[in-house]
Amino acid sequence: MKKIIWSLVLFCTLFTSGTAQELNLIGRLNGSIGFNYESIDYNGGSLAYSPGGGMGLEVGAEYRFFKGLSGYGTLGYQYNLALQLQSGTNGSNKSSVTFGRAFFTLGINKFFKFSENMLHGIVIGVGGNYSIPGKLRITENDFSADPIEYETNFGFHIDAKLKLKLSDVIFLEPGIRYRQLELEAKSFGPNTIDTLPSHLRTLNTSGVEISVSIIKTI
C-alpha cells in the first residue's frame, strides 16, 4: 500500500511542478511480444504461451516542463496471456492460460522536432512502472490447476516513437517499447510455492510492445 501511495504522490508532483506550457491527454493501445515462451499440453501436442505477450490499454497525461522535455503518467491494464484450444473429438480437451495486470507508469519524454508538417518529429522516452498482477490460471487438457498469485513489483521501459501531426491539437504516435519486468510468486492455492516450476515462481513478463498513442493537447 505504501508503494501505491508514493506512486500517486510522485504522479501528482509530476503534473503540478515545473514551468510547463501545455498539458496533453494520452490514450495508448499496444500489442506485446514476450521474450520468454513456455508450453502446456494440448491433446498430446504443445500449446505455446508467453507471460510477456498480449494486449494493453493505457490512459493518462503528459505535462511539458520545458521546450522538448515532458513528464508523463498513465494508468493501464495488460492482458498478458489469453491462449485457448478446444477439441470436440474426445471431450473438450481445453487448454488455456490467462493472466492480467494493472499498472502505473511514470516517465520522461524528449521530443526532437523535424518540421511543422505531418511528420512532426520523433520522441524518445524512458520510465518505470509499478505493476499490480492478477492471478495466473492454467488449464491443461481440462484440468485446472490452482491459481498462482504474484507480488507487486517495479519495472522499467524505453520508448521510441514517431510524432505525426494530425492537427494543431491532435497527434498520433506509433512506436515501439522495450519493457523489463519480473514478478515473484506469492501464493499457489493451498500448495507451497516450492512445488511450482522455476519459470512460474519467477514470471518473466519482459517483452517488446508495438503501440499507437493518440495525444490531445488541452
PDB file of C-alpha atoms in Angstrom:
ATOM      1  CA  MET A   1       0.000   0.000   0.000  1.00  0.00           C
ATOM      2  CA  LYS A   2       2.844   2.408   0.834  1.00  0.00           C
ATOM      3  CA  LYS A   3       4.307   1.843  -2.634  1.00  0.00           C
ATOM      4  CA  ILE A   4       0.981   2.722  -4.250  1.00  0.00           C
ATOM      5  CA  ILE A   5       0.677   5.896  -2.152  1.00  0.00           C
ATOM      6  CA  TRP A   6       4.192   7.020  -3.043  1.00  0.00           C
ATOM      7  CA  SER A   7       3.473   6.328  -6.728  1.00  0.00           C
ATOM      8  CA  LEU A   8       0.375   8.527  -6.572  1.00  0.00           C
ATOM      9  CA  VAL A   9       2.280  11.296  -4.762  1.00  0.00           C
ATOM     10  CA  LEU A  10       5.000  11.234  -7.398  1.00  0.00           C
ATOM     11  CA  PHE A  11       2.339  11.240 -10.125  1.00  0.00           C
ATOM     12  CA  CYS A  12       0.701  14.373  -8.678  1.00  0.00           C
ATOM     13  CA  THR A  13       4.039  16.115  -8.162  1.00  0.00           C
ATOM     14  CA  LEU A  14       4.977  15.439 -11.749  1.00  0.00           C
ATOM     15  CA  PHE A  15       1.968  17.344 -13.031  1.00  0.00           C
ATOM     16  CA  THR A  16       1.929  20.237 -10.588  1.00  0.00           C
ATOM     17  CA  SER A  17       5.572  21.358 -10.698  1.00  0.00           C
ATOM     18  CA  GLY A  18       7.925  22.909 -13.215  1.00  0.00           C
ATOM     19  CA  THR A  19       7.351  25.608 -15.826  1.00  0.00           C
ATOM     20  CA  ALA A  20       5.249  23.645 -18.297  1.00  0.00           C
ATOM     21  CA  GLN A  21       3.285  25.374 -21.030  1.00  0.00           C
ATOM     22  CA  GLU A  22       0.860  22.651 -22.043  1.00  0.00           C
ATOM     23  CA  LEU A  23      -0.959  19.569 -20.817  1.00  0.00           C
ATOM     24  CA  ASN A  24      -1.659  16.632 -23.121  1.00  0.00           C
ATOM     25  CA  LEU A  25      -4.071  13.737 -22.676  1.00  0.00           C
ATOM     26  CA  ILE A  26      -2.776  10.279 -23.677  1.00  0.00           C
ATOM     27  CA  GLY A  27      -4.580   7.185 -24.924  1.00  0.00           C
ATOM     28  CA  ARG A  28      -2.362   4.221 -25.823  1.00  0.00           C
ATOM     29  CA  LEU A  29      -3.007   0.754 -27.288  1.00  0.00           C
ATOM     30  CA  ASN A  30      -0.339  -1.934 -27.618  1.00  0.00           C
ATOM     31  CA  GLY A  31       0.314  -5.479 -28.687  1.00  0.00           C
ATOM     32  CA  SER A  32       3.159  -7.256 -26.878  1.00  0.00           C
ATOM     33  CA  ILE A  33       5.641  -9.933 -27.899  1.00  0.00           C
ATOM     34  CA  GLY A  34       7.237 -11.625 -24.893  1.00  0.00           C
ATOM     35  CA  PHE A  35      10.885 -12.632 -24.584  1.00  0.00           C
ATOM     36  CA  ASN A  36      10.039 -15.820 -22.701  1.00  0.00           C
ATOM     37  CA  TYR A  37       7.871 -18.695 -24.030  1.00  0.00           C
ATOM     38  CA  GLU A  38       6.595 -21.778 -22.226  1.00  0.00           C
ATOM     39  CA  SER A  39       4.185 -24.563 -23.211  1.00  0.00           C
ATOM     40  CA  ILE A  40       1.338 -26.697 -21.871  1.00  0.00           C
ATOM     41  CA  ASP A  41      -0.039 -29.937 -23.216  1.00  0.00           C
ATOM     42  CA  TYR A  42      -2.936 -29.868 -25.650  1.00  0.00           C
ATOM     43  CA  ASN A  43      -4.309 -33.193 -26.840  1.00  0.00           C
ATOM     44  CA  GLY A  44      -0.816 -34.721 -26.810  1.00  0.00           C
ATOM     45  CA  GLY A  45       0.669 -31.652 -28.502  1.00  0.00           C
ATOM     46  CA  SER A  46       2.204 -28.424 -27.284  1.00  0.00           C
ATOM     47  CA  LEU A  47       0.467 -25.073 -26.808  1.00  0.00           C
ATOM     48  CA  ALA A  48       2.916 -22.140 -26.503  1.00  0.00           C
ATOM     49  CA  TYR A  49       2.244 -19.101 -24.347  1.00  0.00           C
ATOM     50  CA  SER A  50       4.227 -16.039 -23.329  1.00  0.00           C
ATOM     51  CA  PRO A  51       3.948 -14.207 -19.980  1.00  0.00           C
ATOM     52  CA  GLY A  52       5.003 -11.024 -21.798  1.00  0.00           C
ATOM     53  CA  GLY A  53       2.606 -11.305 -24.733  1.00  0.00           C
ATOM     54  CA  GLY A  54      -0.910  -9.925 -25.115  1.00  0.00           C
ATOM     55  CA  MET A  55      -2.779  -6.635 -25.476  1.00  0.00           C
ATOM     56  CA  GLY A  56      -2.784  -3.494 -23.347  1.00  0.00           C
ATOM     57  CA  LEU A  57      -4.516  -0.154 -22.841  1.00  0.00           C
ATOM     58  CA  GLU A  58      -3.248   2.984 -21.060  1.00  0.00           C
ATOM     59  CA  VAL A  59      -4.767   6.393 -20.330  1.00  0.00           C
ATOM     60  CA  GLY A  60      -3.055   9.342 -18.702  1.00  0.00           C
ATOM     61  CA  ALA A  61      -1.491  12.745 -19.194  1.00  0.00           C
ATOM     62  CA  GLU A  62       1.734  14.381 -20.330  1.00  0.00           C
ATOM     63  CA  TYR A  63       2.992  17.685 -18.923  1.00  0.00           C
ATOM     64  CA  ARG A  64       5.631  19.748 -20.724  1.00  0.00           C
ATOM     65  CA  PHE A  65       8.271  21.161 -18.380  1.00  0.00           C
ATOM     66  CA  PHE A  66      10.497  22.848 -20.946  1.00  0.00           C
ATOM     67  CA  LYS A  67      10.726  23.002 -24.723  1.00  0.00           C
ATOM     68  CA  GLY A  68      11.061  19.428 -25.968  1.00  0.00           C
ATOM     69  CA  LEU A  69      11.028  17.852 -22.486  1.00  0.00           C
ATOM     70  CA  SER A  70       7.928  16.487 -20.759  1.00  0.00           C
ATOM     71  CA  GLY A  71       6.899  14.128 -17.984  1.00  0.00           C
ATOM     72  CA  TYR A  72       4.048  11.641 -18.263  1.00  0.00           C
ATOM     73  CA  GLY A  73       1.990   9.300 -16.153  1.00  0.00           C
ATOM     74  CA  THR A  74      -0.575   6.678 -17.132  1.00  0.00           C
ATOM     75  CA  LEU A  75      -2.821   4.057 -15.613  1.00  0.00           C
ATOM     76  CA  GLY A  76      -3.109   0.860 -17.638  1.00  0.00           C
ATOM     77  CA  TYR A  77      -4.142  -2.764 -17.902  1.00  0.00           C
ATOM     78  CA  GLN A  78      -2.273  -5.526 -19.749  1.00  0.00           C
ATOM     79  CA  TYR A  79      -3.937  -8.838 -20.592  1.00  0.00           C
ATOM     80  CA  ASN A  80      -0.759 -10.833 -20.938  1.00  0.00           C
ATOM     81  CA  LEU A  81      -1.943 -14.364 -21.611  1.00  0.00           C
ATOM     82  CA  ALA A  82      -5.045 -15.423 -23.465  1.00  0.00           C
ATOM     83  CA  LEU A  83      -4.467 -18.645 -25.410  1.00  0.00           C
ATOM     84  CA  GLN A  84      -7.043 -21.398 -25.669  1.00  0.00           C
ATOM     85  CA  LEU A  85      -7.565 -24.513 -27.761  1.00  0.00           C
ATOM     86  CA  GLN A  86     -10.525 -26.835 -27.574  1.00  0.00           C
ATOM     87  CA  SER A  87     -11.259 -30.149 -29.284  1.00  0.00           C
ATOM     88  CA  GLY A  88     -14.610 -31.920 -29.539  1.00  0.00           C
ATOM     89  CA  THR A  89     -13.157 -35.306 -30.506  1.00  0.00           C
ATOM     90  CA  ASN A  90     -12.723 -36.773 -27.021  1.00  0.00           C
ATOM     91  CA  GLY A  91     -14.455 -34.359 -24.684  1.00  0.00           C
ATOM     92  CA  SER A  92     -13.467 -30.712 -24.695  1.00  0.00           C
ATOM     93  CA  ASN A  93      -9.697 -31.147 -24.088  1.00  0.00           C
ATOM     94  CA  LYS A  94      -9.444 -27.452 -23.256  1.00  0.00           C
ATOM     95  CA  SER A  95      -6.019 -25.951 -22.551  1.00  0.00           C
ATOM     96  CA  SER A  96      -5.635 -22.278 -21.713  1.00  0.00           C
ATOM     97  CA  VAL A  97      -3.607 -19.674 -19.859  1.00  0.00           C
ATOM     98  CA  THR A  98      -4.973 -16.346 -18.628  1.00  0.00           C
ATOM     99  CA  PHE A  99      -3.196 -13.584 -16.750  1.00  0.00           C
ATOM    100  CA  GLY A 100      -3.547  -9.817 -16.441  1.00  0.00           C
ATOM    101  CA  ARG A 101      -2.035  -6.932 -14.502  1.00  0.00           C
ATOM    102  CA  ALA A 102      -2.888  -3.330 -13.728  1.00  0.00           C
ATOM    103  CA  PHE A 103      -0.047  -0.809 -13.580  1.00  0.00           C
ATOM    104  CA  PHE A 104       1.037   2.802 -13.133  1.00  0.00           C
ATOM    105  CA  THR A 105       3.751   4.289 -15.375  1.00  0.00           C
ATOM    106  CA  LEU A 106       5.847   7.411 -14.852  1.00  0.00           C
ATOM    107  CA  GLY A 107       8.476   8.684 -17.251  1.00  0.00           C
ATOM    108  CA  ILE A 108      10.136  11.440 -19.244  1.00  0.00           C
ATOM    109  CA  ASN A 109       9.875  12.112 -22.992  1.00  0.00           C
ATOM    110  CA  LYS A 110      12.351  14.042 -25.131  1.00  0.00           C
ATOM    111  CA  PHE A 111      10.917  15.430 -28.388  1.00  0.00           C
ATOM    112  CA  PHE A 112      13.129  16.063 -31.420  1.00  0.00           C
ATOM    113  CA  LYS A 113      11.232  18.271 -33.871  1.00  0.00           C
ATOM    114  CA  PHE A 114      11.568  17.811 -37.630  1.00  0.00           C
ATOM    115  CA  SER A 115       9.031  20.253 -39.065  1.00  0.00           C
ATOM    116  CA  GLU A 116       5.526  21.687 -38.748  1.00  0.00           C
ATOM    117  CA  ASN A 117       4.293  19.138 -41.288  1.00  0.00           C
ATOM    118  CA  MET A 118       2.615  15.784 -40.635  1.00  0.00           C
ATOM    119  CA  LEU A 119       5.948  14.095 -39.810  1.00  0.00           C
ATOM    120  CA  HIS A 120       6.423  16.365 -36.821  1.00  0.00           C
ATOM    121  CA  GLY A 121       9.399  14.583 -35.214  1.00  0.00           C
ATOM    122  CA  ILE A 122      10.477  11.686 -33.016  1.00  0.00           C
ATOM    123  CA  VAL A 123      10.046  11.050 -29.294  1.00  0.00           C
ATOM    124  CA  ILE A 124      12.483   9.115 -27.088  1.00  0.00           C
ATOM    125  CA  GLY A 125      11.209   8.173 -23.652  1.00  0.00           C
ATOM    126  CA  VAL A 126      12.273   6.294 -20.544  1.00  0.00           C
ATOM    127  CA  GLY A 127      10.276   5.425 -17.450  1.00  0.00           C
ATOM    128  CA  GLY A 128       9.266   2.977 -14.772  1.00  0.00           C
ATOM    129  CA  ASN A 129       6.089   1.103 -13.962  1.00  0.00           C
ATOM    130  CA  TYR A 130       4.531  -0.273 -10.806  1.00  0.00           C
ATOM    131  CA  SER A 131       2.603  -3.445 -11.616  1.00  0.00           C
ATOM    132  CA  ILE A 132      -0.270  -4.995  -9.663  1.00  0.00           C
ATOM    133  CA  PRO A 133      -0.688  -8.504 -11.101  1.00  0.00           C
ATOM    134  CA  GLY A 134      -3.816 -10.604 -11.042  1.00  0.00           C
ATOM    135  CA  LYS A 135      -3.880 -14.397 -10.725  1.00  0.00           C
ATOM    136  CA  LEU A 136      -2.386 -16.653 -13.374  1.00  0.00           C
ATOM    137  CA  ARG A 137      -4.702 -19.541 -14.263  1.00  0.00           C
ATOM    138  CA  ILE A 138      -3.665 -22.615 -16.251  1.00  0.00           C
ATOM    139  CA  THR A 139      -5.994 -25.290 -17.635  1.00  0.00           C
ATOM    140  CA  GLU A 140      -4.295 -28.285 -19.235  1.00  0.00           C
ATOM    141  CA  ASN A 141      -6.436 -30.867 -21.056  1.00  0.00           C
ATOM    142  CA  ASP A 142      -9.477 -29.917 -18.964  1.00  0.00           C
ATOM    143  CA  PHE A 143      -7.541 -29.997 -15.681  1.00  0.00           C
ATOM    144  CA  SER A 144      -7.443 -26.577 -13.971  1.00  0.00           C
ATOM    145  CA  ALA A 145      -4.554 -26.065 -11.557  1.00  0.00           C
ATOM    146  CA  ASP A 146      -4.814 -23.777  -8.537  1.00  0.00           C
ATOM    147  CA  PRO A 147      -4.382 -20.102  -9.487  1.00  0.00           C
ATOM    148  CA  ILE A 148      -0.978 -18.507  -8.867  1.00  0.00           C
ATOM    149  CA  GLU A 149      -0.869 -15.063  -7.251  1.00  0.00           C
ATOM    150  CA  TYR A 150       2.154 -12.763  -7.709  1.00  0.00           C
ATOM    151  CA  GLU A 151       3.763  -9.947  -5.738  1.00  0.00           C
ATOM    152  CA  THR A 152       3.577  -6.364  -6.975  1.00  0.00           C
ATOM    153  CA  ASN A 153       6.838  -5.114  -8.453  1.00  0.00           C
ATOM    154  CA  PHE A 154       8.627  -2.277 -10.243  1.00  0.00           C
ATOM    155  CA  GLY A 155       9.924  -2.493 -13.822  1.00  0.00           C
ATOM    156  CA  PHE A 156      11.257  -0.098 -16.447  1.00  0.00           C
ATOM    157  CA  HIS A 157      10.753   0.668 -20.130  1.00  0.00           C
ATOM    158  CA  ILE A 158      12.322   2.569 -23.049  1.00  0.00           C
ATOM    159  CA  ASP A 159      10.244   4.116 -25.860  1.00  0.00           C
ATOM    160  CA  ALA A 160      10.915   5.264 -29.426  1.00  0.00           C
ATOM    161  CA  LYS A 161       8.009   6.879 -31.297  1.00  0.00           C
ATOM    162  CA  LEU A 162       7.225   8.904 -34.396  1.00  0.00           C
ATOM    163  CA  LYS A 163       5.131  12.019 -33.766  1.00  0.00           C
ATOM    164  CA  LEU A 164       2.578  12.610 -36.528  1.00  0.00           C
ATOM    165  CA  LYS A 165       0.710  15.918 -36.558  1.00  0.00           C
ATOM    166  CA  LEU A 166      -2.940  15.449 -37.485  1.00  0.00           C
ATOM    167  CA  SER A 167      -3.995  18.960 -36.386  1.00  0.00           C
ATOM    168  CA  ASP A 168      -2.777  21.720 -34.073  1.00  0.00           C
ATOM    169  CA  VAL A 169      -4.124  19.818 -31.055  1.00  0.00           C
ATOM    170  CA  ILE A 170      -4.206  16.128 -32.079  1.00  0.00           C
ATOM    171  CA  PHE A 171      -1.137  13.953 -32.671  1.00  0.00           C
ATOM    172  CA  LEU A 172      -0.606  10.255 -33.438  1.00  0.00           C
ATOM    173  CA  GLU A 173       2.437   8.435 -32.056  1.00  0.00           C
ATOM    174  CA  PRO A 174       3.167   4.944 -33.447  1.00  0.00           C
ATOM    175  CA  GLY A 175       6.124   3.404 -31.682  1.00  0.00           C
ATOM    176  CA  ILE A 176       7.962   0.553 -30.046  1.00  0.00           C
ATOM    177  CA  ARG A 177       8.671  -0.042 -26.330  1.00  0.00           C
ATOM    178  CA  TYR A 178      11.163  -2.345 -24.636  1.00  0.00           C
ATOM    179  CA  ARG A 179       9.761  -3.497 -21.269  1.00  0.00           C
ATOM    180  CA  GLN A 180      11.639  -5.247 -18.419  1.00  0.00           C
ATOM    181  CA  LEU A 181       9.560  -6.740 -15.597  1.00  0.00           C
ATOM    182  CA  GLU A 182       9.721  -9.887 -13.447  1.00  0.00           C
ATOM    183  CA  LEU A 183       7.135 -10.973 -10.875  1.00  0.00           C
ATOM    184  CA  GLU A 184       7.687 -13.272  -7.890  1.00  0.00           C
ATOM    185  CA  ALA A 185       5.020 -15.828  -6.907  1.00  0.00           C
ATOM    186  CA  LYS A 186       3.234 -15.073  -3.637  1.00  0.00           C
ATOM    187  CA  SER A 187       0.794 -17.978  -3.298  1.00  0.00           C
ATOM    188  CA  PHE A 188      -0.302 -21.143  -5.106  1.00  0.00           C
ATOM    189  CA  GLY A 189      -3.680 -22.019  -3.646  1.00  0.00           C
ATOM    190  CA  PRO A 190      -3.177 -24.320  -0.611  1.00  0.00           C
ATOM    191  CA  ASN A 191       0.165 -25.523  -2.025  1.00  0.00           C
ATOM    192  CA  THR A 192       3.664 -24.253  -1.312  1.00  0.00           C
ATOM    193  CA  ILE A 193       5.406 -22.075  -3.885  1.00  0.00           C
ATOM    194  CA  ASP A 194       8.313 -24.551  -3.975  1.00  0.00           C
ATOM    195  CA  THR A 195       6.101 -27.010  -5.870  1.00  0.00           C
ATOM    196  CA  LEU A 196       5.968 -24.597  -8.828  1.00  0.00           C
ATOM    197  CA  PRO A 197       8.458 -24.925 -11.705  1.00  0.00           C
ATOM    198  CA  SER A 198      11.103 -22.172 -11.746  1.00  0.00           C
ATOM    199  CA  HIS A 199       9.545 -20.303 -14.697  1.00  0.00           C
ATOM    200  CA  LEU A 200       6.325 -19.873 -12.683  1.00  0.00           C
ATOM    201  CA  ARG A 201       7.986 -18.995  -9.359  1.00  0.00           C
ATOM    202  CA  THR A 202       9.623 -16.041 -11.145  1.00  0.00           C
ATOM    203  CA  LEU A 203       7.389 -14.911 -14.013  1.00  0.00           C
ATOM    204  CA  ASN A 204       9.296 -13.102 -16.768  1.00  0.00           C
ATOM    205  CA  THR A 205       6.859 -10.640 -18.367  1.00  0.00           C
ATOM    206  CA  SER A 206       9.552  -8.704 -20.259  1.00  0.00           C
ATOM    207  CA  GLY A 207       8.963  -8.044 -23.935  1.00  0.00           C
ATOM    208  CA  VAL A 208       8.528  -5.617 -26.805  1.00  0.00           C
ATOM    209  CA  GLU A 209       5.356  -3.609 -27.347  1.00  0.00           C
ATOM    210  CA  ILE A 210       4.181  -2.271 -30.707  1.00  0.00           C
ATOM    211  CA  SER A 211       1.954   0.671 -29.838  1.00  0.00           C
ATOM    212  CA  VAL A 212      -0.169   3.531 -31.144  1.00  0.00           C
ATOM    213  CA  SER A 213      -0.878   6.556 -28.947  1.00  0.00           C
ATOM    214  CA  ILE A 214      -3.339   9.387 -29.503  1.00  0.00           C
ATOM    215  CA  ILE A 215      -2.247  12.705 -27.956  1.00  0.00           C
ATOM    216  CA  LYS A 216      -4.745  15.541 -27.371  1.00  0.00           C
ATOM    217  CA  THR A 217      -3.442  18.976 -26.311  1.00  0.00           C
ATOM    218  CA  ILE A 218      -5.703  20.872 -23.897  1.00  0.00           C
TER     219      ILE A 218
END
